[in-house]
Coordinates of C-alpha atoms in Angstrom, one line a residue:
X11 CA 0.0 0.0 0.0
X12 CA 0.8 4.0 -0.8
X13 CA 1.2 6.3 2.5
X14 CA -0.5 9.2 2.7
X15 CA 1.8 11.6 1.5
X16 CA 1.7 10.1 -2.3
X17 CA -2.0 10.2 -1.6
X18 CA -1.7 14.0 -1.3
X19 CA 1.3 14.1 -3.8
X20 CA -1.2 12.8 -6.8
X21 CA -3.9 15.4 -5.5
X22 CA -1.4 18.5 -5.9
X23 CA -0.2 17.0 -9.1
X24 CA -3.6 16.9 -10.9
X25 CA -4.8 20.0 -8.7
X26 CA -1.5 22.0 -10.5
X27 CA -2.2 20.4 -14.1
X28 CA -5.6 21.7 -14.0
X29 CA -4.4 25.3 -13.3
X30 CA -1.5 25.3 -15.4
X31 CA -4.1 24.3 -18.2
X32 CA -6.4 26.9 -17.4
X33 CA -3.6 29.5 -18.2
X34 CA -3.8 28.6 -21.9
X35 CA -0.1 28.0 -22.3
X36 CA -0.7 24.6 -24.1
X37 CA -2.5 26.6 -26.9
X38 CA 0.6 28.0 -28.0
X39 CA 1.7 25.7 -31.2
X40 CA 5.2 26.4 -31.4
X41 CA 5.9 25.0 -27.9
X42 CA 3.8 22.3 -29.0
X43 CA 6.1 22.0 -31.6
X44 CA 9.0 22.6 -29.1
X45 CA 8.5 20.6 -26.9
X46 CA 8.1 17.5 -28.8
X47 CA 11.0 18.4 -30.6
X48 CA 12.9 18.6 -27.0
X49 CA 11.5 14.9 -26.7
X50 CA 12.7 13.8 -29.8
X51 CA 15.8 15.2 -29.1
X52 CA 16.1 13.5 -25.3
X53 CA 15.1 9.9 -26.8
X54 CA 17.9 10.1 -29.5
X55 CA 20.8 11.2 -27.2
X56 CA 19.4 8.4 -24.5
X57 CA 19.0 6.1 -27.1
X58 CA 21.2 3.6 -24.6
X59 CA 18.8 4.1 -21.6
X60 CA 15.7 3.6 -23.2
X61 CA 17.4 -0.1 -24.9
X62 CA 19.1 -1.4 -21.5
X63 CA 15.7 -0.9 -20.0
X64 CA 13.8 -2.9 -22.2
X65 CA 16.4 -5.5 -22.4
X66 CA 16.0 -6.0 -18.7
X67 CA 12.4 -5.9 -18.8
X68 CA 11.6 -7.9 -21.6
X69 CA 14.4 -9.5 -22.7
X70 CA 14.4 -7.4 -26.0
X71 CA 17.4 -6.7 -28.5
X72 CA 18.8 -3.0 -29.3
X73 CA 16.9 -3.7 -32.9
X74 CA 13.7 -5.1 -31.8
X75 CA 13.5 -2.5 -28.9
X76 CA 14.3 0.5 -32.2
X77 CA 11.8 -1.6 -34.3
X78 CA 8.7 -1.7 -32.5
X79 CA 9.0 0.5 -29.8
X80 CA 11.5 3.7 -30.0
X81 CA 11.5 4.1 -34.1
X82 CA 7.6 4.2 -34.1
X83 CA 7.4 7.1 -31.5
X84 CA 9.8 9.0 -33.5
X85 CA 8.0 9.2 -36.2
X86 CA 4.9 9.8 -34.0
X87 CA 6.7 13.1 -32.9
X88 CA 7.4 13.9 -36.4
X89 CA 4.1 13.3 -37.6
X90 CA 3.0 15.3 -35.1
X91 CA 5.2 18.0 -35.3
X92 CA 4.6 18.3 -39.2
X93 CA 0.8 18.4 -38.6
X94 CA 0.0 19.9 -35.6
X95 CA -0.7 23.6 -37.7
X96 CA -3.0 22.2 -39.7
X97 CA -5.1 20.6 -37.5
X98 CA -5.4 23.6 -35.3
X99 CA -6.6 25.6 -38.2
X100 CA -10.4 26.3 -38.6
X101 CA -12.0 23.3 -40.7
X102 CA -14.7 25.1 -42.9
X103 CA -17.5 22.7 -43.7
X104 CA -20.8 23.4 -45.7
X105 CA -23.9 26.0 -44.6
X106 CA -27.1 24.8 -45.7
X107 CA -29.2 27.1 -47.9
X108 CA -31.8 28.3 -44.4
X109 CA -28.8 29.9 -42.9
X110 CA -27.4 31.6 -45.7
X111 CA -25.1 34.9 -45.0
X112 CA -23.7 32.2 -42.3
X113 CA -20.3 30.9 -42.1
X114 CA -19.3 27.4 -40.4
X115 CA -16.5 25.6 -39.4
X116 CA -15.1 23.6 -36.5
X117 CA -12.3 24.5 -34.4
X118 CA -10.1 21.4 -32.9
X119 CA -9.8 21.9 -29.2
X120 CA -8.2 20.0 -26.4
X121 CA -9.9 17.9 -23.8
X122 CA -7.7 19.3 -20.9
X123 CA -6.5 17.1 -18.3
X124 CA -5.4 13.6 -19.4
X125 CA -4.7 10.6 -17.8
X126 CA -3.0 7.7 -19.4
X127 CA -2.5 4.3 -18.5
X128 CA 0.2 2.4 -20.1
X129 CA 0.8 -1.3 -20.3
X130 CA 4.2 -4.0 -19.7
X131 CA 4.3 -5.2 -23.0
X132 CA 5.4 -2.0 -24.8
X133 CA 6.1 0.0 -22.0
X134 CA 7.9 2.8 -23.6
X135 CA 6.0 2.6 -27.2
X136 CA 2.4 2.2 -25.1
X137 CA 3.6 5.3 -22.9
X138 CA 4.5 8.1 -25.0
X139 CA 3.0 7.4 -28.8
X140 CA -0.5 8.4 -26.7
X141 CA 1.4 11.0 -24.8
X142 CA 2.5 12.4 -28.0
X143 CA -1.0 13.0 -29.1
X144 CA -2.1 14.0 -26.5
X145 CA 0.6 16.9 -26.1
X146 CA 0.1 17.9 -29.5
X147 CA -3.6 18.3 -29.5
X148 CA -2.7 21.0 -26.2
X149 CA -3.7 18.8 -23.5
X150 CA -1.8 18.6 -20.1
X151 CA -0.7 14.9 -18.8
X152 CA -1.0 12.5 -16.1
X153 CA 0.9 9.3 -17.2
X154 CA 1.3 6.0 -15.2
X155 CA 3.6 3.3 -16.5
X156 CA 3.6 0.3 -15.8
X157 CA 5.0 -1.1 -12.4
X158 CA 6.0 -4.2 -14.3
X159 CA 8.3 -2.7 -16.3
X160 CA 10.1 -1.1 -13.5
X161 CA 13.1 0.0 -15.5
X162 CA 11.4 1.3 -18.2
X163 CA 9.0 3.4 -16.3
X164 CA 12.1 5.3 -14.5
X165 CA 13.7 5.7 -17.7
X166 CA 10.5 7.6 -19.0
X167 CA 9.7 9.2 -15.6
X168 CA 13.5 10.4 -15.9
X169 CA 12.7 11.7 -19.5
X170 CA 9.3 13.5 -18.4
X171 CA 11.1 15.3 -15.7
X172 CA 13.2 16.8 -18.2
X173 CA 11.7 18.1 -20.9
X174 CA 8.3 18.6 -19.5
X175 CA 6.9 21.3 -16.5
X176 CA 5.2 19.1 -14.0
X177 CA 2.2 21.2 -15.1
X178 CA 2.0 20.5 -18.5
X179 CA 3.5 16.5 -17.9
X180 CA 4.2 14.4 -15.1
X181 CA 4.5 10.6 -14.4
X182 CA 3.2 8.9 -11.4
X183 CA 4.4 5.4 -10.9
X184 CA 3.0 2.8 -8.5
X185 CA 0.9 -0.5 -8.4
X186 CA -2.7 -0.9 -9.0
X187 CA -3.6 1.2 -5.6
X188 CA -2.1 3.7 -7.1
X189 CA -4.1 3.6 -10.8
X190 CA -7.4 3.7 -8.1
X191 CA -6.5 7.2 -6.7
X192 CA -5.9 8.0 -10.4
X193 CA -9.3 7.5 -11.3
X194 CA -10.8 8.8 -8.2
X195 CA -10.0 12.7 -10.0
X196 CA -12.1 14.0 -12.4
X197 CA -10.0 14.5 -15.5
X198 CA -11.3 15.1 -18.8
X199 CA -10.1 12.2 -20.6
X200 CA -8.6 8.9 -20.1
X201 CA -6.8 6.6 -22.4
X202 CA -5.7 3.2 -20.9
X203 CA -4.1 0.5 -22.7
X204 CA -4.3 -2.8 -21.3
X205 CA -6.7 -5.8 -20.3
X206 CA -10.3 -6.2 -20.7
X207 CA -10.4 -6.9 -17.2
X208 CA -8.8 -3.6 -16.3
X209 CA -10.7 -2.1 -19.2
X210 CA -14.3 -2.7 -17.6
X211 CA -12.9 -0.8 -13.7
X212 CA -11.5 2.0 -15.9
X213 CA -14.8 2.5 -18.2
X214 CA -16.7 2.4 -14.8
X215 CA -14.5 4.8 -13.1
X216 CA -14.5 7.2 -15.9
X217 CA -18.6 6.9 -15.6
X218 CA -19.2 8.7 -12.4
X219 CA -17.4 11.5 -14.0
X220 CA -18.7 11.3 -17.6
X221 CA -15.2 11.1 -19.0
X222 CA -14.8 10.2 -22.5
X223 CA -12.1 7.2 -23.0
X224 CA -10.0 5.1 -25.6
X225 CA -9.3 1.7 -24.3
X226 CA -7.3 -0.1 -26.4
X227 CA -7.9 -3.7 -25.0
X228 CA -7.0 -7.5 -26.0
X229 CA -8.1 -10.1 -28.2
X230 CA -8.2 -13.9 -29.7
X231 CA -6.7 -12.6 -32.8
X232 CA -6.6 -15.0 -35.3
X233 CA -4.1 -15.7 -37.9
X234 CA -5.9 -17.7 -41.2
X235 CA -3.9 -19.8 -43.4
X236 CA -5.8 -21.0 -46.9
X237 CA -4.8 -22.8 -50.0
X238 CA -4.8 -19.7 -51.7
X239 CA -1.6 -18.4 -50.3
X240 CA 1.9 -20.2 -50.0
X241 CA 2.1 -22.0 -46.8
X242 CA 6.1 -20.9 -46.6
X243 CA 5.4 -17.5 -46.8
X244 CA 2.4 -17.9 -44.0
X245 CA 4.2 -19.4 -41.8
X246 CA 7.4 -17.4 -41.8
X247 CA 5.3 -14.0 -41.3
X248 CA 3.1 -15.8 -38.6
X249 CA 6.4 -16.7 -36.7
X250 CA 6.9 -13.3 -36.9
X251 CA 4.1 -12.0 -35.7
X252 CA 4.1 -14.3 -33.0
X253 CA 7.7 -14.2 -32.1
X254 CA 7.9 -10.5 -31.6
X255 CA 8.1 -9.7 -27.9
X256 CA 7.9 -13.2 -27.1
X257 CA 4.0 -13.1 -28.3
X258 CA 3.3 -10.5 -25.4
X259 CA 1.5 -8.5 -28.2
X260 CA -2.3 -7.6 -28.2
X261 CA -2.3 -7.9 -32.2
X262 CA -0.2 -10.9 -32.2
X263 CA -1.7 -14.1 -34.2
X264 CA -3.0 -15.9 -31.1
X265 CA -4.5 -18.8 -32.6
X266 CA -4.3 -20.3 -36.4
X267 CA -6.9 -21.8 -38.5
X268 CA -5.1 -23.5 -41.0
X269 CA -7.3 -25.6 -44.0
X270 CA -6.6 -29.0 -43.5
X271 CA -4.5 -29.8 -46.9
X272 CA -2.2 -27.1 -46.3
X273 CA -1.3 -28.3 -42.5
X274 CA 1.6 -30.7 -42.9
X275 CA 3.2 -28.6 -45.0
X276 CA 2.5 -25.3 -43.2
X277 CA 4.1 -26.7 -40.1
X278 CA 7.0 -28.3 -41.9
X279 CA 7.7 -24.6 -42.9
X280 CA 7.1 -23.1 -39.4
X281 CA 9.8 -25.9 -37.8
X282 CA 12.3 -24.6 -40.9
X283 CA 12.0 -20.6 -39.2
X284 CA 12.0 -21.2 -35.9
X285 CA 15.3 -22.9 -36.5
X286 CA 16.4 -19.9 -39.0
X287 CA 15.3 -17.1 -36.6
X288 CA 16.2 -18.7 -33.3
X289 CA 18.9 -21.4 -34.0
X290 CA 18.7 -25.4 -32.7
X291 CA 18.4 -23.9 -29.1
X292 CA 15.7 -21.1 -28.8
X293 CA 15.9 -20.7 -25.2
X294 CA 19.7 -19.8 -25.6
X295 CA 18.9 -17.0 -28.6
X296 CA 19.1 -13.2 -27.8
X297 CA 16.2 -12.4 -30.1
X298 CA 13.9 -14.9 -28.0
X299 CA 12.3 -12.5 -25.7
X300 CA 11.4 -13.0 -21.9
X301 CA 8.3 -13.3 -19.8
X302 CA 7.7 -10.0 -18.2
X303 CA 7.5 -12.2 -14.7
X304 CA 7.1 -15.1 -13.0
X305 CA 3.8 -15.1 -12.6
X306 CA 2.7 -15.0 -16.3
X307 CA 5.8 -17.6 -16.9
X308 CA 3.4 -19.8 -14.8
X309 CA 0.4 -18.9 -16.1
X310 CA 1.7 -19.7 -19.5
X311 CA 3.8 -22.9 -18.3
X312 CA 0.7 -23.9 -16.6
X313 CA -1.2 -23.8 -20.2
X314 CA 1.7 -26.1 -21.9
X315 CA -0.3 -29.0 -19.5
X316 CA -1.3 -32.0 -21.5
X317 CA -1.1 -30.6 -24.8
X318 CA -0.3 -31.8 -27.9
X319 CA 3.1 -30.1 -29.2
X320 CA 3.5 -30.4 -32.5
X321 CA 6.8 -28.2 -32.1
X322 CA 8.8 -26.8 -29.6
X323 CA 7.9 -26.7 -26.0
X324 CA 10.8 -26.2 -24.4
X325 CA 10.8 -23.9 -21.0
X326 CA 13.7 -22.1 -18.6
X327 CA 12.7 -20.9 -15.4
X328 CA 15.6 -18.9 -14.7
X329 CA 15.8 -17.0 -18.1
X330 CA 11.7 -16.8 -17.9
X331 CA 12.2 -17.6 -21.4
X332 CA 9.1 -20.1 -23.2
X333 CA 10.2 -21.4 -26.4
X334 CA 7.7 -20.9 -29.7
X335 CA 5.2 -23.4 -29.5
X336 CA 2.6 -24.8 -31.5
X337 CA 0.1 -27.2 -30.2
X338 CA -2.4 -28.8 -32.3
X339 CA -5.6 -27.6 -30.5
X340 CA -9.3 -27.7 -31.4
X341 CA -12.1 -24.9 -29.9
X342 CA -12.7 -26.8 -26.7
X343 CA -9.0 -26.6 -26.2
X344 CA -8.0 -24.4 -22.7
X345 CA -5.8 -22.6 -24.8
X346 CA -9.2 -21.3 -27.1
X347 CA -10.8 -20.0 -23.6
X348 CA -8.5 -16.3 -23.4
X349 CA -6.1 -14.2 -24.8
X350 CA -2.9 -16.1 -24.7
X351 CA -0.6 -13.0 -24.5
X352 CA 2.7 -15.2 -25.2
X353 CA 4.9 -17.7 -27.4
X354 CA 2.3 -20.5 -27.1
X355 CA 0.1 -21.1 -30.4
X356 CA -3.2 -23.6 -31.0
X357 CA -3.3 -24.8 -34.7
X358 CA -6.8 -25.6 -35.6
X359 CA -7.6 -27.1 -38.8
X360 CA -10.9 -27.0 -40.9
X361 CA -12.1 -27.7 -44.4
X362 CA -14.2 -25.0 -45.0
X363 CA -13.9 -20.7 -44.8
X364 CA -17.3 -21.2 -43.5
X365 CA -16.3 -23.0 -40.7
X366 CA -14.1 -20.3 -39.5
X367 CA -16.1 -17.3 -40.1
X368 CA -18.9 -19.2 -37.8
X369 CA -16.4 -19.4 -35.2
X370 CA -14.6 -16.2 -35.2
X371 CA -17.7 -14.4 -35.0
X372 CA -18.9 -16.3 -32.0
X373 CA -15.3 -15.4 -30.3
X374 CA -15.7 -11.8 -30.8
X375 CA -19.4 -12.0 -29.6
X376 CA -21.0 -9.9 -33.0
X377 CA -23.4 -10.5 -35.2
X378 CA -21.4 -10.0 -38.6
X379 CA -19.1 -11.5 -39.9
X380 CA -15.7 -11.1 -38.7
X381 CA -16.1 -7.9 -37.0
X382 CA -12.4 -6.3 -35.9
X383 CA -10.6 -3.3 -35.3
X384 CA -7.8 -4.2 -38.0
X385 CA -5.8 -6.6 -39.2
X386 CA -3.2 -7.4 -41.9
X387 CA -4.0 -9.6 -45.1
X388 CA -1.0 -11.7 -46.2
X389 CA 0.4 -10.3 -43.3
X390 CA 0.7 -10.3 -39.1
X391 CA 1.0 -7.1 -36.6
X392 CA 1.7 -4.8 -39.2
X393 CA -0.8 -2.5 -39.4
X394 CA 0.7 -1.2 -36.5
X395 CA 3.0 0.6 -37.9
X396 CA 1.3 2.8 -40.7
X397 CA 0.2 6.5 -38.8
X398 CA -2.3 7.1 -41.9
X399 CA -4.3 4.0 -40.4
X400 CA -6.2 3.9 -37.6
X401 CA -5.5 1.5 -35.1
X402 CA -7.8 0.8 -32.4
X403 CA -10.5 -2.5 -31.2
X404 CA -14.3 -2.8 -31.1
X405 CA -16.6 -4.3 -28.7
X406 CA -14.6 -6.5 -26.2
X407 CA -10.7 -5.3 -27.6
X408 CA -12.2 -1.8 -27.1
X409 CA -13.5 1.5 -28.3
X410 CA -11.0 4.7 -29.6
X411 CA -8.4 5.0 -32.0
X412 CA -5.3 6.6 -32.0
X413 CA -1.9 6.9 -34.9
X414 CA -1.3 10.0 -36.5
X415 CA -3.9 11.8 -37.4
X416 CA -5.7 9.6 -35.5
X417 CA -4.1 10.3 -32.1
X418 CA -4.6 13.7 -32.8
X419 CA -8.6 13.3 -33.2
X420 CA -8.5 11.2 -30.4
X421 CA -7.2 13.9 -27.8
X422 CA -9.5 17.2 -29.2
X423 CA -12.7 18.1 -28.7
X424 CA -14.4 19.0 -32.4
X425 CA -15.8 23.0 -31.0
X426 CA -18.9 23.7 -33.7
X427 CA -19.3 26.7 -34.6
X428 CA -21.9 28.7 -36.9
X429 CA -21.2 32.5 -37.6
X430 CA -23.9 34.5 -38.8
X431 CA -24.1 38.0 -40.8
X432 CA -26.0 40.6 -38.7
X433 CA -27.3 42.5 -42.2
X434 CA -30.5 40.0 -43.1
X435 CA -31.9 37.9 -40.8
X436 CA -34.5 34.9 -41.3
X437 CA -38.2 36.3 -40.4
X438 CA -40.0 32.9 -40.8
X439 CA -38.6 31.5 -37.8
X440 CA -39.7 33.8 -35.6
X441 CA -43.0 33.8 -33.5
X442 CA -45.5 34.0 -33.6
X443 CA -45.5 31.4 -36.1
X444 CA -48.6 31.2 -38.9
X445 CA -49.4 29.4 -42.6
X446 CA -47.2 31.4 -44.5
X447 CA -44.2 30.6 -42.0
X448 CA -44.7 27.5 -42.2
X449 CA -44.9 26.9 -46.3
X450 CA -41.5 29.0 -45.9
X451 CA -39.8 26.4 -43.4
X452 CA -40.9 23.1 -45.1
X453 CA -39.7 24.7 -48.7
X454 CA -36.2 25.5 -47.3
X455 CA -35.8 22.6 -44.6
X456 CA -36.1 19.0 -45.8

């Protein structure tokens, strides 16, 4: 449990935020612009800290770590930077012909006061892409890392500190007791990344206060292999997808569907790149990634029970390192019940796309078919990475979307505004109101 004082502490914080916002400093664009260029900056020269952090979180290499975390919220900042004027501009839209001598247009605006909630997976991606946007769009921030990924969360509270005021940013670490005094405040926005479970306390929580959210949730995603396509191909960029971050990734394949002809020599292909991207002994490579604890190693280890491996399998407890493994599965399989969230993989096989458009839609709990927030054809994961897409779940993986633009959107309030001349006015809709008046309204509204 917090003491008091940090109890206290997070009330100044927010109580500071909301002032500082209220002076209008965070409307300024070129310390918008600045300031994210400051950030860019600070990443770039601690381009070591950020690396050795994730390494000892997550196991990750100096590539992968650049890859899919560091290299994507560069070019979030410079996205940003390069779009942030014209977005704030006034976006003129049509007048209909009854208000005529009118002029109208919408003025992008920011929420206020933001809170976000970052995840383990991607601690330092997850962290500041959002805060990025959210900066951008003129907001003042709460953030709250992760406590699983200790290191990383003092690397980007060291970063914070620096090149933000406390009043415009600030980061507040600290367990789960912690995130509950978070969402006690009344802020004007929250964006949480994380697990459904987590998902549902922070949509209730931000209920009591009417506070608009993105939750960008988890999901059975699945990864389906057909005739159509070559099975090498499949299976190399499905090991991919899989093997990045040691499967601790919310749009990683988490279960294939592969049609039944195709299976022998899909697997015979997966077996070749496991080898090729990990070597005879996977456990032993440096691009196999750890468990972020010993508690999900267990949970996962705990899964491998009585199943059928068709490959791999192999486990260290001291490393927390899970090989790649594929287990030939069916839909009452344990495995088919949640979100695996790690190196562990079901192969189911069917005859027909029916089949699997039947069953995906009963997993996702919709009502057409294959309902998703995004996806890859002929590919895995990335979708990810393009900021002119938006990324972002529906019903149980989430609501929101964020990326470019996107993030942008997400963080600003869309101010209508109508303005009218003062030189002819409209007499008809006026009381008191009679035939004539009427005849005038239906002709020019309908």
């Amino acid at each position: 449990m917090y003491h008091l004082g940090i109890l206290e502490e997070i009330n100044d914080l927010f109580a500071n935020q909301v002032s500082y916002h209220c002076t209008h400093i965070t409307n300024d664009i070129e310390l918008r612009i600045s300031t994210l260029n400051n950030l860019k900056i600070w990443i770039k020269d601690h381009d070591d800290l950020i690396t050795n952090a994730l390494k000892t979180d997550l196991g990750k290499t100096p590539t992968e770590s650049y890859m899919t975390e560091i290299g994507l919220v560069l070019d979030a900042i410079e996205y940003a930077k390069k779009n942030i004027k014209k977005f704030t501009k006034k976006q003129r839209v049509h007048t209909p012909l009854h208000e005529f001598f009118s002029r109208s247009y919408y003025i992008n605006e920011a929420y206020g006061n933001v809170l976000i909630m970052a995840p383990w997976n991607y601690p330092f991606l997850l962290s500041i892409e959002p805060l990025v946007g959210a900066v951008a769009a003129g907001n003042c921030v709460i953030l709250k890392p992760s406590e699983f990924a200790f290191e990383t969360s003092a690397v980007i509270k060291q970063m914070v500190d620096t090149v933000f005021d406390a009043g415009h940013v600030a980061v507040v670490e600290g367990g789960a007791d912690v995130a509950d005094e978070l969402l006690k405040l009344n802020f004007d926005y929250i964006f949480f990344t994380g697990s459904e479970a987590v998902g549902k306390k922070v949509y209730e929580a931000a209920a009591k206060n009417l506070t608009p959210v993105t939750l960008e949730l988890g999901g059975k995603s699945p990864a389906i292999v057909t005739e159509s396509i070559p099975t090498d191909i499949a299976a190399k960029r499905i090991l991919y997808g899989k093997g990045l971050n040691a499967g601790q990734t919310c749009v990683a394949p988490d279960y294939i569907l592969v049609q039944e002809n195709v299976k022998d020599a899909f697997m015979e292909s997966i077996k070749k790149y496991i080898t090729e991207f990990y070597g005879n002994k996977p456990l032993k490579s440096v691009n196999l990634g750890k468990i972020i604890n010993k508690k999900h190693y267990e949970r996962l280890k705990s899964l491998l029970k009585n199943q059928k491996v068709l490959v791999g399998g192999g486990i260290d407890e001291r490393s927390l390192k899970i090989e790649p493994t594929f287990v030939d599965a069916n839909f009452d399989n344990v495995l088919m019940k949640e979100e695996i969230f790690g190196p562990i993989m079901p192969v189911i096989t069917y005859s027909t796309i029916d089949e699997v458009i039947k069953y995906v839609n009963k997993q996702e709990r919709v009502t057409r078919e294959c309902h998703f927030g995004g996806g890859c054809i002929n590919d895995t994961v990335n979708h990810l990475s393009n900021h002119d897409l938006p990324f972002g779940g529906v019903g149980a993986s989430g609501m929101g979307a964020y990326h470019g633009k996107y993030s942008l959107e997400t963080f600003s309030h869309k101010k209508a505004i109508m303005h009218k001349g003062t030189r002819i006015d409209t007499p008809y809709r006026y009381y008191p109101f009679d035939e004539k008046k009427a005849k005038m309204i239906k002709r020019s509204v309908k």
